[in-house]
Amino acid sequence: MVESMSKENLGTVEISPNVIEVIATIAVSEVKGVTLLQKNKSLDKLGVKNARGVNVEIKEDDIYIDAYCTFEYGTKISATAKQVQQNIKYALENMTALNPKQVNVHIINIKFKDN
């Protein structure tokens, strides 16, 4: 499945959901104290189909993004989750001119610092 971006005299530009996943992955990596979950059994149970911890669905030209994250202990969860949402939205708009309908952040784990 691909997302059609624009139609002009030169043809059509299509952006694959895999590209959106890569952009979202990079955007999450830029937020301090947050990492995406890697492919494991718990992601399978949540319905995540790729190894990046980001799931992209396109329904009726709307883009829905789910990011499955681990937060470091001591991170302000609400502010950091909001930052993850904003980073993904901004990166997607900036790089592709696409505007996601929803960016959902799922906090799956808390990482404690090693002593």
Short mmCIF file of C-alpha atoms in Angstrom, two decimals:
data_model
loop_
_atom_site.label_atom_id
_atom_site.label_comp_id
_atom_site.label_asym_id
_atom_site.label_seq_id
_atom_site.Cartn_x
_atom_site.Cartn_y
_atom_site.Cartn_z
CA MET A 1 0.00 0.00 0.00
CA VAL A 2 1.33 3.44 -0.88
CA GLU A 3 0.17 6.94 -0.14
CA SER A 4 -0.43 9.16 -3.15
CA MET A 5 0.96 12.60 -2.47
CA SER A 6 0.18 14.72 -5.53
CA LYS A 7 -0.76 14.50 -9.17
CA GLU A 8 0.68 17.01 -11.61
CA ASN A 9 1.56 17.08 -15.28
CA LEU A 10 4.78 15.19 -14.56
CA GLY A 11 3.10 12.21 -12.94
CA THR A 12 2.36 10.91 -9.46
CA VAL A 13 4.52 10.91 -6.35
CA GLU A 14 3.82 8.03 -3.98
CA ILE A 15 5.27 7.54 -0.51
CA SER A 16 5.37 4.03 0.92
CA PRO A 17 4.27 3.44 4.53
CA ASN A 18 7.79 2.03 5.09
CA VAL A 19 9.21 5.49 4.41
CA ILE A 20 6.80 6.99 6.94
CA GLU A 21 7.97 4.37 9.48
CA VAL A 22 11.60 5.32 8.91
CA ILE A 23 10.85 9.03 9.32
CA ALA A 24 8.91 8.35 12.54
CA THR A 25 11.72 6.14 13.85
CA ILE A 26 14.28 8.88 13.31
CA ALA A 27 11.98 11.46 14.92
CA VAL A 28 11.57 9.32 18.05
CA SER A 29 15.32 8.75 18.31
CA GLU A 30 15.80 12.51 18.63
CA VAL A 31 13.80 12.69 21.88
CA LYS A 32 15.97 12.36 24.99
CA GLY A 33 15.08 9.46 27.28
CA VAL A 34 13.04 7.53 24.71
CA THR A 35 13.82 4.45 22.65
CA LEU A 36 11.58 2.41 20.40
CA LEU A 37 10.96 -1.22 21.21
CA GLN A 38 12.66 -3.72 18.96
CA LYS A 39 10.85 -6.69 17.49
CA ASN A 40 9.85 -9.16 20.20
CA LYS A 41 6.89 -11.25 21.31
CA SER A 42 5.21 -8.39 23.17
CA LEU A 43 5.14 -6.30 19.98
CA ASP A 44 3.61 -9.25 18.12
CA LYS A 45 0.81 -9.33 20.70
CA LEU A 46 0.24 -5.59 20.19
CA GLY A 47 -0.07 -6.08 16.44
CA VAL A 48 3.14 -4.29 15.43
CA LYS A 49 4.27 -5.80 12.16
CA ASN A 50 7.80 -4.44 11.85
CA ALA A 51 11.01 -4.44 13.84
CA ARG A 52 11.19 -0.68 14.37
CA GLY A 53 8.48 -0.33 17.01
CA VAL A 54 6.44 1.95 14.73
CA ASN A 55 3.21 0.91 13.07
CA VAL A 56 1.74 2.96 10.21
CA GLU A 57 -1.79 2.49 8.90
CA ILE A 58 -3.36 4.37 6.03
CA LYS A 59 -7.15 4.43 6.03
CA GLU A 60 -9.09 6.50 3.51
CA ASP A 61 -6.12 8.85 2.91
CA ASP A 62 -5.62 9.37 6.67
CA ILE A 63 -2.34 8.35 8.31
CA TYR A 64 -2.35 6.74 11.75
CA ILE A 65 1.00 6.21 13.49
CA ASP A 66 1.61 4.13 16.61
CA ALA A 67 5.01 4.33 18.33
CA TYR A 68 5.81 1.68 20.95
CA CYS A 69 8.40 3.19 23.30
CA THR A 70 10.55 2.58 26.33
CA PHE A 71 11.06 5.62 28.56
CA GLU A 72 13.99 6.07 30.90
CA TYR A 73 13.18 6.15 34.61
CA GLY A 74 12.76 9.75 35.78
CA THR A 75 11.42 10.99 32.46
CA LYS A 76 8.37 13.23 32.68
CA ILE A 77 6.01 10.91 30.86
CA SER A 78 3.31 13.31 29.68
CA ALA A 79 5.72 16.00 28.47
CA THR A 80 8.02 13.48 26.79
CA ALA A 81 5.15 11.63 25.10
CA LYS A 82 3.88 14.96 23.77
CA GLN A 83 7.39 15.71 22.46
CA VAL A 84 7.45 12.33 20.66
CA GLN A 85 4.11 13.16 19.02
CA GLN A 86 5.28 16.61 17.97
CA ASN A 87 8.61 15.32 16.61
CA ILE A 88 6.91 12.69 14.47
CA LYS A 89 4.28 15.13 13.19
CA TYR A 90 6.85 17.84 12.39
CA ALA A 91 9.26 15.43 10.67
CA LEU A 92 6.51 13.94 8.53
CA GLU A 93 5.13 17.35 7.55
CA ASN A 94 8.60 18.75 6.89
CA MET A 95 9.93 15.83 4.83
CA THR A 96 6.80 14.71 2.96
CA ALA A 97 4.14 17.45 3.31
CA LEU A 98 1.86 14.76 4.79
CA ASN A 99 -0.12 15.48 7.94
CA PRO A 100 -0.87 12.45 10.16
CA LYS A 101 -4.39 12.23 11.56
CA GLN A 102 -3.14 10.55 14.77
CA VAL A 103 0.22 9.93 16.39
CA ASN A 104 -0.26 7.52 19.29
CA VAL A 105 2.53 6.90 21.79
CA HIS A 106 2.41 3.59 23.65
CA ILE A 107 4.74 3.42 26.65
CA ILE A 108 5.48 -0.26 26.95
CA ASN A 109 8.41 -0.25 29.38
CA ILE A 110 10.45 1.87 31.78
CA LYS A 111 14.22 1.51 31.60
CA PHE A 112 16.11 1.82 34.86
CA LYS A 113 19.67 3.14 34.86
CA ASP A 114 22.36 0.54 35.44
CA ASN A 115 24.31 1.01 38.67
#
